[in-house]
PDB file of C-alpha atoms in Angstrom:
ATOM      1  CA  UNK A 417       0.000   0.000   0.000  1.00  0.00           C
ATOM      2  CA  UNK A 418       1.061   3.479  -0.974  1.00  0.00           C
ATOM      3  CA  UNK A 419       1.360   5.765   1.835  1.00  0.00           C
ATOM      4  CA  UNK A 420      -0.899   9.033   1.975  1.00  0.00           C
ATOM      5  CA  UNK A 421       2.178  11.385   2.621  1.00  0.00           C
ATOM      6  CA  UNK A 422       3.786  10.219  -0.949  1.00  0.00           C
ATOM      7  CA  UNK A 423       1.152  12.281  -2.763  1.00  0.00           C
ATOM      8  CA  UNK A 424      -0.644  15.629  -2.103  1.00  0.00           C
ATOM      9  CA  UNK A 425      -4.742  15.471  -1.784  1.00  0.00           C
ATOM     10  CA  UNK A 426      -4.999  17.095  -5.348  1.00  0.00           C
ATOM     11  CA  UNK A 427      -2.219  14.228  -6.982  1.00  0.00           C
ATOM     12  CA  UNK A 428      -4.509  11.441  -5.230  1.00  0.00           C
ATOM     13  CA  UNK A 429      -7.413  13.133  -6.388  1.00  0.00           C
ATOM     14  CA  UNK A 430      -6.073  13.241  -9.979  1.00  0.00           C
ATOM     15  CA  UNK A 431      -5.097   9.311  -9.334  1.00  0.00           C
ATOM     16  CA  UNK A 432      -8.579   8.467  -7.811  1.00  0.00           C
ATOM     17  CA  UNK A 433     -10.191   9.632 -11.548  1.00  0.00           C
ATOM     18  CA  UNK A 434      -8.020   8.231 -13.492  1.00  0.00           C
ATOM     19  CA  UNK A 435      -7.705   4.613 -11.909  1.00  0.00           C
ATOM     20  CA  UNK A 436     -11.861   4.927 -12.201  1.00  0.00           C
ATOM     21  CA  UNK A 437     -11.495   5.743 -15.721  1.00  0.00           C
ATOM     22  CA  UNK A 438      -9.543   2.998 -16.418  1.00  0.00           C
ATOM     23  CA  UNK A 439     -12.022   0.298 -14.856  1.00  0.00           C
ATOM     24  CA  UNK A 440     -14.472   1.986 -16.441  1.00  0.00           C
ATOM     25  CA  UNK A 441     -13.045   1.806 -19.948  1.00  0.00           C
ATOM     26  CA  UNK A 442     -12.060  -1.673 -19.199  1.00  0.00           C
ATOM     27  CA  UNK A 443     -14.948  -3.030 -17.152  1.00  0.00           C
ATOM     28  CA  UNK A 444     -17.731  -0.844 -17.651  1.00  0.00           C
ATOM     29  CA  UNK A 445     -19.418   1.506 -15.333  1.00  0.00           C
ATOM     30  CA  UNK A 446     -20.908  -1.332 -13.206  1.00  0.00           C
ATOM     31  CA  UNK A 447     -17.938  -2.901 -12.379  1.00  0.00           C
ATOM     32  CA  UNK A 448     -16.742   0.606 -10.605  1.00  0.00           C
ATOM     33  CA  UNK A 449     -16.631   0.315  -6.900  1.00  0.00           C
ATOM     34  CA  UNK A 450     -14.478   2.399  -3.984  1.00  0.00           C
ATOM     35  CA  UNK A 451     -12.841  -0.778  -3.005  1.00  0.00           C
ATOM     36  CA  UNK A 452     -11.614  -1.348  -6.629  1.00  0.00           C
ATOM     37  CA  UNK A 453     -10.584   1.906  -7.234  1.00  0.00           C
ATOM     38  CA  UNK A 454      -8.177   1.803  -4.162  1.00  0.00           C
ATOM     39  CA  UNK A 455      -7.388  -1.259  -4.800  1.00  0.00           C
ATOM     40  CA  UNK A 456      -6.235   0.149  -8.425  1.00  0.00           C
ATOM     41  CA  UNK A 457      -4.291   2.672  -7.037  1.00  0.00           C
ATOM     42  CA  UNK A 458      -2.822   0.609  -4.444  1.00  0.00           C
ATOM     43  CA  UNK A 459      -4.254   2.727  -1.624  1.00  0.00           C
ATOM     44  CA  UNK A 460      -6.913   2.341   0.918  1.00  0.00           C
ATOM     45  CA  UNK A 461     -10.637   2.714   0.801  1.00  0.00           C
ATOM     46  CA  UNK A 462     -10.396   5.918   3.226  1.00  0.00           C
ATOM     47  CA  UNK A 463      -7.801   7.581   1.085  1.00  0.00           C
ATOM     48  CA  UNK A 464     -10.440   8.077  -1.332  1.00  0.00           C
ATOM     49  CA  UNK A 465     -12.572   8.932   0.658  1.00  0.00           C
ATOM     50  CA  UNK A 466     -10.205  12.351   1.936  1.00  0.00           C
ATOM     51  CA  UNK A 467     -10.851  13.742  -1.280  1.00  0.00           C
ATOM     52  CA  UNK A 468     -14.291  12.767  -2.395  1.00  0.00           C
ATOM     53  CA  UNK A 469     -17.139  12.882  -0.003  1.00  0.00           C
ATOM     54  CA  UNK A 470     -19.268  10.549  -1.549  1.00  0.00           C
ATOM     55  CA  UNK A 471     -19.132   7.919  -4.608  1.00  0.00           C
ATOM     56  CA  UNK A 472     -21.969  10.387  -6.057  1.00  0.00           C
ATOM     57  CA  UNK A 473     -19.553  13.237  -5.489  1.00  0.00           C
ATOM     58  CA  UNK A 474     -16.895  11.222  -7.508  1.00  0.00           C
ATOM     59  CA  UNK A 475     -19.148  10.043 -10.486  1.00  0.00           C
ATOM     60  CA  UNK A 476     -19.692  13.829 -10.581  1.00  0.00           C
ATOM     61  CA  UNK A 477     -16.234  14.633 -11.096  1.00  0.00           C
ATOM     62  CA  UNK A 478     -15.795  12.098 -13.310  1.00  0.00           C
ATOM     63  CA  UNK A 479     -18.885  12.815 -15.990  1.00  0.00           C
ATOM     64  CA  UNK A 480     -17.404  16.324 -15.464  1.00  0.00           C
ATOM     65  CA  UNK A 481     -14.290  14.941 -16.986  1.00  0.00           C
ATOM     66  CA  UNK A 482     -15.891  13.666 -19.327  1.00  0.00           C
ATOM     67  CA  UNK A 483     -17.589  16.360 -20.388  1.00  0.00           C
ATOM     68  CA  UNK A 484     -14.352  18.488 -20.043  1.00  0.00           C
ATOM     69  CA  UNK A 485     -13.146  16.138 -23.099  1.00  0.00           C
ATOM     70  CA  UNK A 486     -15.929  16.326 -25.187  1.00  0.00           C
ATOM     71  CA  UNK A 487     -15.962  19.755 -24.956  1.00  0.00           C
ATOM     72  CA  UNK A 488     -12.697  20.215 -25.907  1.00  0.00           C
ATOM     73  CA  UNK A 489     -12.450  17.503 -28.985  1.00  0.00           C
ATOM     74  CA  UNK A 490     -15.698  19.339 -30.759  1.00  0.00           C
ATOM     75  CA  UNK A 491     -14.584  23.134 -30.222  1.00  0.00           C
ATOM     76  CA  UNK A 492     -12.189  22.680 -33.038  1.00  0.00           C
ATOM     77  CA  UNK A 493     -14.646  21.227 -34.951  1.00  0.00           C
ATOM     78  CA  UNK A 494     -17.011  24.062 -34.064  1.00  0.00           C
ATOM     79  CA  UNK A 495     -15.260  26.595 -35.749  1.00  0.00           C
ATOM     80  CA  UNK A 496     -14.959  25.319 -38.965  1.00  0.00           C
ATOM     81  CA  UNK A 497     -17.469  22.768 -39.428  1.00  0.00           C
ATOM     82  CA  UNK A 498     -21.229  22.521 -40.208  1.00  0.00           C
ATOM     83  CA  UNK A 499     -23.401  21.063 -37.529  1.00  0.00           C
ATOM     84  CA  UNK A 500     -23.701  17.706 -39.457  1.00  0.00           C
ATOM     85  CA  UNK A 501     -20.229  17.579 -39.033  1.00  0.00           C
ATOM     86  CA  UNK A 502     -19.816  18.628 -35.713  1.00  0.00           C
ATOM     87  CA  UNK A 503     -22.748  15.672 -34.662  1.00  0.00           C
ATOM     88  CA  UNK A 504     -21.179  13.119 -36.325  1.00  0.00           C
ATOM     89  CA  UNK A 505     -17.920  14.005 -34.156  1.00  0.00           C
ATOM     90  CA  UNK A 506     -20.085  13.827 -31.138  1.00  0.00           C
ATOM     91  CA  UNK A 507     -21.303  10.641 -32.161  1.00  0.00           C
ATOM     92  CA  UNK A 508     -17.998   9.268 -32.768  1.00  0.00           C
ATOM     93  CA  UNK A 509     -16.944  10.437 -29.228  1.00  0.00           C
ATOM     94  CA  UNK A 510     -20.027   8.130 -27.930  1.00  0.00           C
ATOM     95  CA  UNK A 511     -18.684   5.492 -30.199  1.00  0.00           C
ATOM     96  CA  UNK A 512     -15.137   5.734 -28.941  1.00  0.00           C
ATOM     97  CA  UNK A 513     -16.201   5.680 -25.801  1.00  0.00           C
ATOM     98  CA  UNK A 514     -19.499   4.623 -24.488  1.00  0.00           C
ATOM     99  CA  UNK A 515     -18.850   3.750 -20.726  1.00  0.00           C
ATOM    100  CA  UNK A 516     -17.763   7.143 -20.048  1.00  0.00           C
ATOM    101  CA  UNK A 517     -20.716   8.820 -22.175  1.00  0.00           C
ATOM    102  CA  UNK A 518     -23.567   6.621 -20.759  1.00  0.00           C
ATOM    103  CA  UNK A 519     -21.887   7.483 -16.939  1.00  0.00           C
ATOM    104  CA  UNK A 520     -23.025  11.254 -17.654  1.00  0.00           C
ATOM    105  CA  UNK A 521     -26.956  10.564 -17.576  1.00  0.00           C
ATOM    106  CA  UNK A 522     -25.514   8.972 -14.218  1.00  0.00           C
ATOM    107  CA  UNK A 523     -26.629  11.341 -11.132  1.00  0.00           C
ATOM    108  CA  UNK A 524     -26.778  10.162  -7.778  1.00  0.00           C
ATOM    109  CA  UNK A 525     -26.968  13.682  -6.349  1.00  0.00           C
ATOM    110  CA  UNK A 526     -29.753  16.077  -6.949  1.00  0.00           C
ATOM    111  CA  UNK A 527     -29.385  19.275  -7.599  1.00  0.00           C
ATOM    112  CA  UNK A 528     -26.521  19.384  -9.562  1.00  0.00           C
ATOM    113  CA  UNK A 529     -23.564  21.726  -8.284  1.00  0.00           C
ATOM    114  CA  UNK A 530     -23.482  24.563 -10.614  1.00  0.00           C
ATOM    115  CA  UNK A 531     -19.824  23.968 -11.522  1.00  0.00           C
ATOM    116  CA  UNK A 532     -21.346  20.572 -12.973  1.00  0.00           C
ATOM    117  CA  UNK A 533     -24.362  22.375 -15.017  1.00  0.00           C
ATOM    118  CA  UNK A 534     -21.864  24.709 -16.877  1.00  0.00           C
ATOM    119  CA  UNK A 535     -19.978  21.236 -17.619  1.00  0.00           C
ATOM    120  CA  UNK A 536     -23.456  20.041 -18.920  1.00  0.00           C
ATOM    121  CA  UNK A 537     -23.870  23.218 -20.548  1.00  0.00           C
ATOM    122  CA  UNK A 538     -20.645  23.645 -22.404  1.00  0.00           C
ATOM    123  CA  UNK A 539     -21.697  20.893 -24.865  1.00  0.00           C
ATOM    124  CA  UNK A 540     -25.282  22.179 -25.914  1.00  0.00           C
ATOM    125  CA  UNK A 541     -23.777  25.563 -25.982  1.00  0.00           C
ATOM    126  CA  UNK A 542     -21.430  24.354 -28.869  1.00  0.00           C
ATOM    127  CA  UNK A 543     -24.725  22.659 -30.699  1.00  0.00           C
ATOM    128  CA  UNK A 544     -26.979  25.404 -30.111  1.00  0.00           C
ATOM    129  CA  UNK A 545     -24.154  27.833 -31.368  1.00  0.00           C
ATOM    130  CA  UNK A 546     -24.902  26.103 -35.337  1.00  0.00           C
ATOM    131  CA  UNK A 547     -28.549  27.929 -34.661  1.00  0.00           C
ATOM    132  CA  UNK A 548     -29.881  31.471 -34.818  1.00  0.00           C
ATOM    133  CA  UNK A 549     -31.871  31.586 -31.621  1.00  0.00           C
ATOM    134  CA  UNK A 550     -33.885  35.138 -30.949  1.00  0.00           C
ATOM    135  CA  UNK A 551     -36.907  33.757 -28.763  1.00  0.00           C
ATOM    136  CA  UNK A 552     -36.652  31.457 -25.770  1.00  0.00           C
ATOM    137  CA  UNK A 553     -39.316  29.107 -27.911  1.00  0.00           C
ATOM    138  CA  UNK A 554     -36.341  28.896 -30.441  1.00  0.00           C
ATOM    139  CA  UNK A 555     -33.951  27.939 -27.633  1.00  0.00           C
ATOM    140  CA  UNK A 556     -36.811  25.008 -25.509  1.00  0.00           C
ATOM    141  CA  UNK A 557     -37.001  23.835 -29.396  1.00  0.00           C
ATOM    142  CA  UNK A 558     -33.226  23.439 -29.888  1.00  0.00           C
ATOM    143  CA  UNK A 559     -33.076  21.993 -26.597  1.00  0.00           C
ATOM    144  CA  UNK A 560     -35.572  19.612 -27.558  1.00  0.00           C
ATOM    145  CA  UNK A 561     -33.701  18.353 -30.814  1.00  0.00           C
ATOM    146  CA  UNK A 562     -30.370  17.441 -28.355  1.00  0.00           C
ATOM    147  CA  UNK A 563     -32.377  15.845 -25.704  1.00  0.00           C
ATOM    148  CA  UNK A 564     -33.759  13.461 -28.624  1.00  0.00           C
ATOM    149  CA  UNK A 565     -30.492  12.737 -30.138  1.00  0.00           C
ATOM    150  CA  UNK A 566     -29.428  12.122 -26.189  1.00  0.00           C
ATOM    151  CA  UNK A 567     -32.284   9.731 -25.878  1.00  0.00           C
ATOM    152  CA  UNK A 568     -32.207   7.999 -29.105  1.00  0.00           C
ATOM    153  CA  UNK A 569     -27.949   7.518 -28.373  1.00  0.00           C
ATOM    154  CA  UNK A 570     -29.145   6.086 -24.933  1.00  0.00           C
ATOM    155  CA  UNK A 571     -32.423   3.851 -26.067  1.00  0.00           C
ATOM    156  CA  UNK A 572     -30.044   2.338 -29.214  1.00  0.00           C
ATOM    157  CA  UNK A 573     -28.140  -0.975 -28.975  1.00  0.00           C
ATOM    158  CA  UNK A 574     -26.568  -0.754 -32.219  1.00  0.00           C
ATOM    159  CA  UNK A 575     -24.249   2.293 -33.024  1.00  0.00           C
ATOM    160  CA  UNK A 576     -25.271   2.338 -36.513  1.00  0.00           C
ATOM    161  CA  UNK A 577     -28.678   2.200 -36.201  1.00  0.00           C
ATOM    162  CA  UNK A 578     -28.609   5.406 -33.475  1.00  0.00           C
ATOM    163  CA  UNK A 579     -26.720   7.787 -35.923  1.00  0.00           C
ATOM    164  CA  UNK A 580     -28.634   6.405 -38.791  1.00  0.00           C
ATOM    165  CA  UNK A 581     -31.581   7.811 -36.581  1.00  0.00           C
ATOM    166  CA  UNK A 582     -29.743  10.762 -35.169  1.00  0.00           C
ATOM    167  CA  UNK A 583     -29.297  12.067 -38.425  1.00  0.00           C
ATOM    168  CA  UNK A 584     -33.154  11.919 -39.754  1.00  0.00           C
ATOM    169  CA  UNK A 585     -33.884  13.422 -36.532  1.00  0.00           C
ATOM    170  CA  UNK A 586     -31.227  16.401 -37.759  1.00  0.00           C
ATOM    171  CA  UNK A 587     -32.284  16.209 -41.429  1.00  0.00           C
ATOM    172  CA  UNK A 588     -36.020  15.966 -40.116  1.00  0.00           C
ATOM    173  CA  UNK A 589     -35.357  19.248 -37.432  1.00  0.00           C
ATOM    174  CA  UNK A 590     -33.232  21.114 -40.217  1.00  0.00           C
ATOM    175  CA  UNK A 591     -35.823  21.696 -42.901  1.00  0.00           C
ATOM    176  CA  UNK A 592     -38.700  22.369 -40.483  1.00  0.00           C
ATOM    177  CA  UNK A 593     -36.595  24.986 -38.845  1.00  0.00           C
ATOM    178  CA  UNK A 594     -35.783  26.040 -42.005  1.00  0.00           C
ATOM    179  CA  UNK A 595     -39.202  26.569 -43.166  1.00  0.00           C
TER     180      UNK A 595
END
């Protein structure tokens, strides 16, 4: 066992999320425990436990993570590409990595910090951005569009079949908004 005094709190915290990443990546979500985190990082159950207050509290930070990276992957796609584009790099992020996408529909603790809504927030920001929205009936529709290609992403089994569906939805949304 690693001793707490090798590491500060913020270098175990950084260790904590990234030895859950890894079991998630490699296990899935419901294979993620406390006990096999530590046991992961080769510390103890209470280490974790000094810099997360809860396993909700960490499944926060990680979907926040998470959403930290898909943020950052699409915002160079944002300012070039069109929005068909930039979906079918979100959909390749879900693709790439479905564990860690699926976790952020994951909330244990209700309400959400605000540090985690502007997370949430970041991404439909970048979406909404590929839209000219001048009522707040142009922004609840909008909204309404990503929580469908959300659900239909969630609801799918097959990959193919979801984006195949994802992009009627767009192609279905796009010339009604156009209209």
């Amino acid at each position: 066992m690693a001793r707490r005094n090798e590491h500060s709190l913020s270098e175990i915290k950084a260790m904590v999320l990234n030895a859950a990443e890894t079991i998630i990546m490699e296990e899935g979500f419901a294979a993620l425990t406390i006990r096999k985190i530590a046991m992961e990082m080769g510390y103890t159950v209470g280490s974790i436990y000094m810099v997360f207050a809860s396993r909700a509290e960490l499944i926060l930070h990680l979907n926040a993570r998470t959403l930290e990276d898909i943020s950052t992957r699409l915002q160079a796609i944002s300012i070039t590409a069109d929005i068909e584009t930039w979906l079918n790099a979100y959909l390749q992020y879900i693709r790439t990595n479905p564990e860690r996408w699926r976790m952020i529909f994951t909330h244990e603790s209700k309400p959400l910090p605000d540090w985690y809504q502007a997370q949430l927030d970041s991404v439909f920001l970048q979406f909404s951005a590929y839209f000219i929205l001048t009522t707040p009936e142009q922004k609840q529709t909008v909204y309404a569009l990503w929580q469908g290609i959300q659900g239909i992403c969630l609801l799918s089994p097959d990959t193919t079949h979801s984006e195949a569906s994802v992009q009627l939805l767009l192609k279905t949304f796009l010339h009604g908004w156009q209209v």
